[in-house]
Amino acid sequence: MTGKTLVHPDGRTVTLLDSGTDDQGDYLLVQHTIVKQGPMNGPHWHPVLQETFTVQEGLMRFVINGEETIIEQGGQARILPTQIHQFCNVSTDRLVALHEIRPPGQHWNMFELVHKLECEGKLNNKGIPSNPLWLGAAWRVMDGYLAGPPRILQTAVLGGLARLADLLKYRV
């Protein structure tokens, strides 16, 4: 599967560069190429995952636990477990960034699901699945929680939708 590229309708891509295990454990390495300015996700956090972004081209804005920073070419941002984070493309042109996820969890499945839903026109203008069952399926593979709503509420509501989506075979 290494080398697989997901091409979104707006031209952005996610390419699986590598995955495996090294002396630091299991990892996933992807490259994002983003062609439009703006947010790449909403504020969220992961209980276990650590993410490291290396900007190869352009500028990327991060808000991590309320602190904003701009990373330019060659710079890195590291997000530790439980840190609330969001990132945006603030480049005048395209953004190219390496994204390392440790452990990888379901992240590649998340990228594939978002790609599928977007290509099929099943996301609203904010990139959120319109169908609640697809929302549950997406929540399951994000390996984390949205900032704001209590974790227990997300687990009950979105986790319930995820279980129902699973039963009804809502998958990539």
mmCIF file of C-alpha atoms in Angstrom:
data_model
loop_
_atom_site.group_PDB
_atom_site.id
_atom_site.type_symbol
_atom_site.label_atom_id
_atom_site.label_comp_id
_atom_site.label_asym_id
_atom_site.label_seq_id
_atom_site.Cartn_x
_atom_site.Cartn_y
_atom_site.Cartn_z
ATOM 1 C CA MET A 1 0.000 0.000 0.000
ATOM 2 C CA THR A 2 3.030 2.330 0.356
ATOM 3 C CA GLY A 3 2.981 4.944 -2.377
ATOM 4 C CA LYS A 4 -0.818 5.097 -2.551
ATOM 5 C CA THR A 5 -2.069 8.638 -3.188
ATOM 6 C CA LEU A 6 -5.569 9.879 -2.429
ATOM 7 C CA VAL A 7 -6.467 12.770 -4.754
ATOM 8 C CA HIS A 8 -9.353 14.927 -3.521
ATOM 9 C CA PRO A 9 -11.715 16.861 -5.822
ATOM 10 C CA ASP A 10 -10.073 20.188 -4.869
ATOM 11 C CA GLY A 11 -6.619 18.867 -5.864
ATOM 12 C CA ARG A 12 -5.179 18.211 -2.425
ATOM 13 C CA THR A 13 -3.464 14.880 -1.931
ATOM 14 C CA VAL A 14 -2.510 12.506 0.860
ATOM 15 C CA THR A 15 0.254 10.032 -0.002
ATOM 16 C CA LEU A 16 1.213 7.045 2.116
ATOM 17 C CA LEU A 17 5.020 7.169 2.195
ATOM 18 C CA ASP A 18 5.823 4.532 4.805
ATOM 19 C CA SER A 19 4.502 2.534 7.730
ATOM 20 C CA GLY A 20 6.059 -0.006 10.005
ATOM 21 C CA THR A 21 7.975 -0.370 13.226
ATOM 22 C CA ASP A 22 11.308 1.117 14.249
ATOM 23 C CA ASP A 23 13.154 1.579 17.550
ATOM 24 C CA GLN A 24 10.472 4.073 18.653
ATOM 25 C CA GLY A 25 7.534 1.769 17.836
ATOM 26 C CA ASP A 26 4.823 1.640 15.183
ATOM 27 C CA TYR A 27 4.433 4.595 12.831
ATOM 28 C CA LEU A 28 2.697 5.922 9.737
ATOM 29 C CA LEU A 29 4.286 8.538 7.471
ATOM 30 C CA VAL A 30 2.174 10.461 4.978
ATOM 31 C CA GLN A 31 2.693 13.535 2.837
ATOM 32 C CA HIS A 32 -0.039 16.145 2.526
ATOM 33 C CA THR A 33 -0.160 18.528 -0.417
ATOM 34 C CA ILE A 34 -2.742 21.239 0.214
ATOM 35 C CA VAL A 35 -3.630 23.670 -2.562
ATOM 36 C CA LYS A 36 -6.095 25.989 -0.800
ATOM 37 C CA GLN A 37 -5.616 28.220 2.206
ATOM 38 C CA GLY A 38 -7.623 27.538 5.316
ATOM 39 C CA PRO A 39 -8.204 25.043 8.106
ATOM 40 C CA MET A 40 -7.277 21.429 7.490
ATOM 41 C CA ASN A 41 -9.343 20.164 10.445
ATOM 42 C CA GLY A 42 -11.266 21.272 13.496
ATOM 43 C CA PRO A 43 -9.842 21.406 17.029
ATOM 44 C CA HIS A 44 -9.411 17.885 18.393
ATOM 45 C CA TRP A 45 -7.161 15.708 20.564
ATOM 46 C CA HIS A 46 -5.893 12.136 20.702
ATOM 47 C CA PRO A 47 -5.473 10.140 23.931
ATOM 48 C CA VAL A 48 -2.512 8.098 22.644
ATOM 49 C CA LEU A 49 -1.199 9.415 19.312
ATOM 50 C CA GLN A 50 1.785 11.674 18.872
ATOM 51 C CA GLU A 51 1.970 13.594 15.596
ATOM 52 C CA THR A 52 4.954 15.340 14.050
ATOM 53 C CA PHE A 53 4.603 17.637 11.049
ATOM 54 C CA THR A 54 7.571 18.757 8.949
ATOM 55 C CA VAL A 55 6.835 21.545 6.480
ATOM 56 C CA GLN A 56 8.535 20.863 3.160
ATOM 57 C CA GLU A 57 7.010 23.780 1.256
ATOM 58 C CA GLY A 58 4.837 26.714 2.305
ATOM 59 C CA LEU A 59 3.600 27.847 5.716
ATOM 60 C CA MET A 60 1.478 25.958 8.230
ATOM 61 C CA ARG A 61 -0.282 27.485 11.230
ATOM 62 C CA PHE A 62 -0.752 25.363 14.335
ATOM 63 C CA VAL A 63 -2.799 26.063 17.424
ATOM 64 C CA ILE A 64 -1.702 23.615 20.131
ATOM 65 C CA ASN A 65 -3.322 23.953 23.560
ATOM 66 C CA GLY A 66 -4.243 27.537 22.689
ATOM 67 C CA GLU A 67 -0.739 28.577 21.541
ATOM 68 C CA GLU A 68 -0.435 29.633 17.929
ATOM 69 C CA THR A 69 2.711 29.158 15.871
ATOM 70 C CA ILE A 70 3.588 29.403 12.188
ATOM 71 C CA ILE A 71 5.960 26.770 10.807
ATOM 72 C CA GLU A 72 7.885 27.457 7.614
ATOM 73 C CA GLN A 73 9.840 25.238 5.256
ATOM 74 C CA GLY A 74 12.138 22.899 7.187
ATOM 75 C CA GLY A 75 10.368 23.538 10.509
ATOM 76 C CA GLN A 76 8.546 21.018 12.656
ATOM 77 C CA ALA A 77 5.617 20.922 15.038
ATOM 78 C CA ARG A 78 5.058 18.057 17.468
ATOM 79 C CA ILE A 79 1.685 17.315 19.027
ATOM 80 C CA LEU A 80 1.718 15.127 22.118
ATOM 81 C CA PRO A 81 -1.138 12.940 23.367
ATOM 82 C CA THR A 82 -4.048 14.909 24.909
ATOM 83 C CA GLN A 83 -2.963 18.251 23.389
ATOM 84 C CA ILE A 84 -5.856 20.024 21.679
ATOM 85 C CA HIS A 85 -4.695 20.976 18.213
ATOM 86 C CA GLN A 86 -5.749 22.362 14.864
ATOM 87 C CA PHE A 87 -3.737 23.233 11.779
ATOM 88 C CA CYS A 88 -4.202 25.420 8.711
ATOM 89 C CA ASN A 89 -2.531 26.129 5.397
ATOM 90 C CA VAL A 90 -1.500 29.782 5.473
ATOM 91 C CA SER A 91 0.741 29.584 2.380
ATOM 92 C CA THR A 92 0.240 31.932 -0.529
ATOM 93 C CA ASP A 93 0.649 28.873 -2.737
ATOM 94 C CA ARG A 94 0.536 25.206 -1.874
ATOM 95 C CA LEU A 95 1.574 23.549 1.347
ATOM 96 C CA VAL A 96 3.534 20.292 1.374
ATOM 97 C CA ALA A 97 4.028 18.658 4.769
ATOM 98 C CA LEU A 98 5.233 15.318 6.095
ATOM 99 C CA HIS A 99 2.981 13.919 8.819
ATOM 100 C CA GLU A 100 4.254 11.198 11.146
ATOM 101 C CA ILE A 101 1.751 9.456 13.423
ATOM 102 C CA ARG A 102 2.895 7.247 16.339
ATOM 103 C CA PRO A 103 1.278 4.790 16.854
ATOM 104 C CA PRO A 104 -0.649 4.973 13.581
ATOM 105 C CA GLY A 105 -3.974 3.833 14.988
ATOM 106 C CA GLN A 106 -6.705 4.151 12.351
ATOM 107 C CA HIS A 107 -5.293 7.279 10.693
ATOM 108 C CA TRP A 108 -4.829 5.819 7.193
ATOM 109 C CA ASN A 109 -8.387 4.464 7.355
ATOM 110 C CA MET A 110 -9.523 7.972 8.328
ATOM 111 C CA PHE A 111 -7.767 9.518 5.315
ATOM 112 C CA GLU A 112 -9.349 6.881 3.036
ATOM 113 C CA LEU A 113 -12.824 7.373 4.498
ATOM 114 C CA VAL A 114 -12.727 11.176 4.241
ATOM 115 C CA HIS A 115 -11.487 10.828 0.650
ATOM 116 C CA LYS A 116 -14.309 8.395 -0.224
ATOM 117 C CA LEU A 117 -16.991 10.591 1.346
ATOM 118 C CA GLU A 118 -15.709 13.752 -0.290
ATOM 119 C CA CYS A 119 -15.456 12.141 -3.733
ATOM 120 C CA GLU A 120 -19.030 10.849 -3.344
ATOM 121 C CA GLY A 121 -20.343 14.280 -2.273
ATOM 122 C CA LYS A 122 -21.277 13.080 1.223
ATOM 123 C CA LEU A 123 -19.570 15.903 3.169
ATOM 124 C CA ASN A 124 -21.049 19.311 3.912
ATOM 125 C CA ASN A 125 -19.179 22.556 3.158
ATOM 126 C CA LYS A 126 -17.283 22.209 6.478
ATOM 127 C CA GLY A 127 -16.045 18.715 5.576
ATOM 128 C CA ILE A 128 -18.407 16.933 7.983
ATOM 129 C CA PRO A 129 -20.400 13.886 6.863
ATOM 130 C CA SER A 130 -24.046 14.795 6.245
ATOM 131 C CA ASN A 131 -25.308 11.314 7.131
ATOM 132 C CA PRO A 132 -25.095 10.632 10.903
ATOM 133 C CA LEU A 133 -23.962 7.049 10.263
ATOM 134 C CA TRP A 134 -21.017 8.237 8.164
ATOM 135 C CA LEU A 135 -20.287 10.754 10.940
ATOM 136 C CA GLY A 136 -20.094 7.862 13.414
ATOM 137 C CA ALA A 137 -17.835 5.881 11.074
ATOM 138 C CA ALA A 138 -15.556 8.917 10.666
ATOM 139 C CA TRP A 139 -15.428 9.528 14.427
ATOM 140 C CA ARG A 140 -14.342 5.921 15.020
ATOM 141 C CA VAL A 141 -11.289 6.198 12.757
ATOM 142 C CA MET A 142 -10.107 9.605 13.964
ATOM 143 C CA ASP A 143 -8.485 7.998 17.035
ATOM 144 C CA GLY A 144 -9.483 10.889 19.218
ATOM 145 C CA TYR A 145 -12.065 13.387 20.343
ATOM 146 C CA LEU A 146 -13.411 16.738 19.260
ATOM 147 C CA ALA A 147 -12.431 19.684 21.427
ATOM 148 C CA GLY A 148 -15.425 20.910 23.387
ATOM 149 C CA PRO A 149 -18.072 18.241 23.834
ATOM 150 C CA PRO A 150 -17.313 16.045 26.864
ATOM 151 C CA ARG A 151 -15.536 12.799 26.032
ATOM 152 C CA ILE A 152 -18.298 10.734 27.655
ATOM 153 C CA LEU A 153 -20.931 12.433 25.485
ATOM 154 C CA GLN A 154 -18.903 11.827 22.307
ATOM 155 C CA THR A 155 -18.367 8.208 23.290
ATOM 156 C CA ALA A 156 -22.078 7.708 23.920
ATOM 157 C CA VAL A 157 -23.490 9.575 20.908
ATOM 158 C CA LEU A 158 -20.802 9.289 18.224
ATOM 159 C CA GLY A 159 -19.669 5.883 19.514
ATOM 160 C CA GLY A 160 -23.268 4.683 19.315
ATOM 161 C CA LEU A 161 -23.536 5.956 15.741
ATOM 162 C CA ALA A 162 -20.206 4.234 14.970
ATOM 163 C CA ARG A 163 -21.469 0.901 16.296
ATOM 164 C CA LEU A 164 -24.678 1.218 14.273
ATOM 165 C CA ALA A 165 -22.688 2.210 11.170
ATOM 166 C CA ASP A 166 -20.507 -0.852 11.681
ATOM 167 C CA LEU A 167 -23.544 -3.123 11.930
ATOM 168 C CA LEU A 168 -24.937 -1.621 8.729
ATOM 169 C CA LYS A 169 -21.559 -2.004 6.942
ATOM 170 C CA TYR A 170 -20.698 1.706 6.551
ATOM 171 C CA ARG A 171 -17.024 1.272 5.653
ATOM 172 C CA VAL A 172 -14.378 2.392 3.186
#
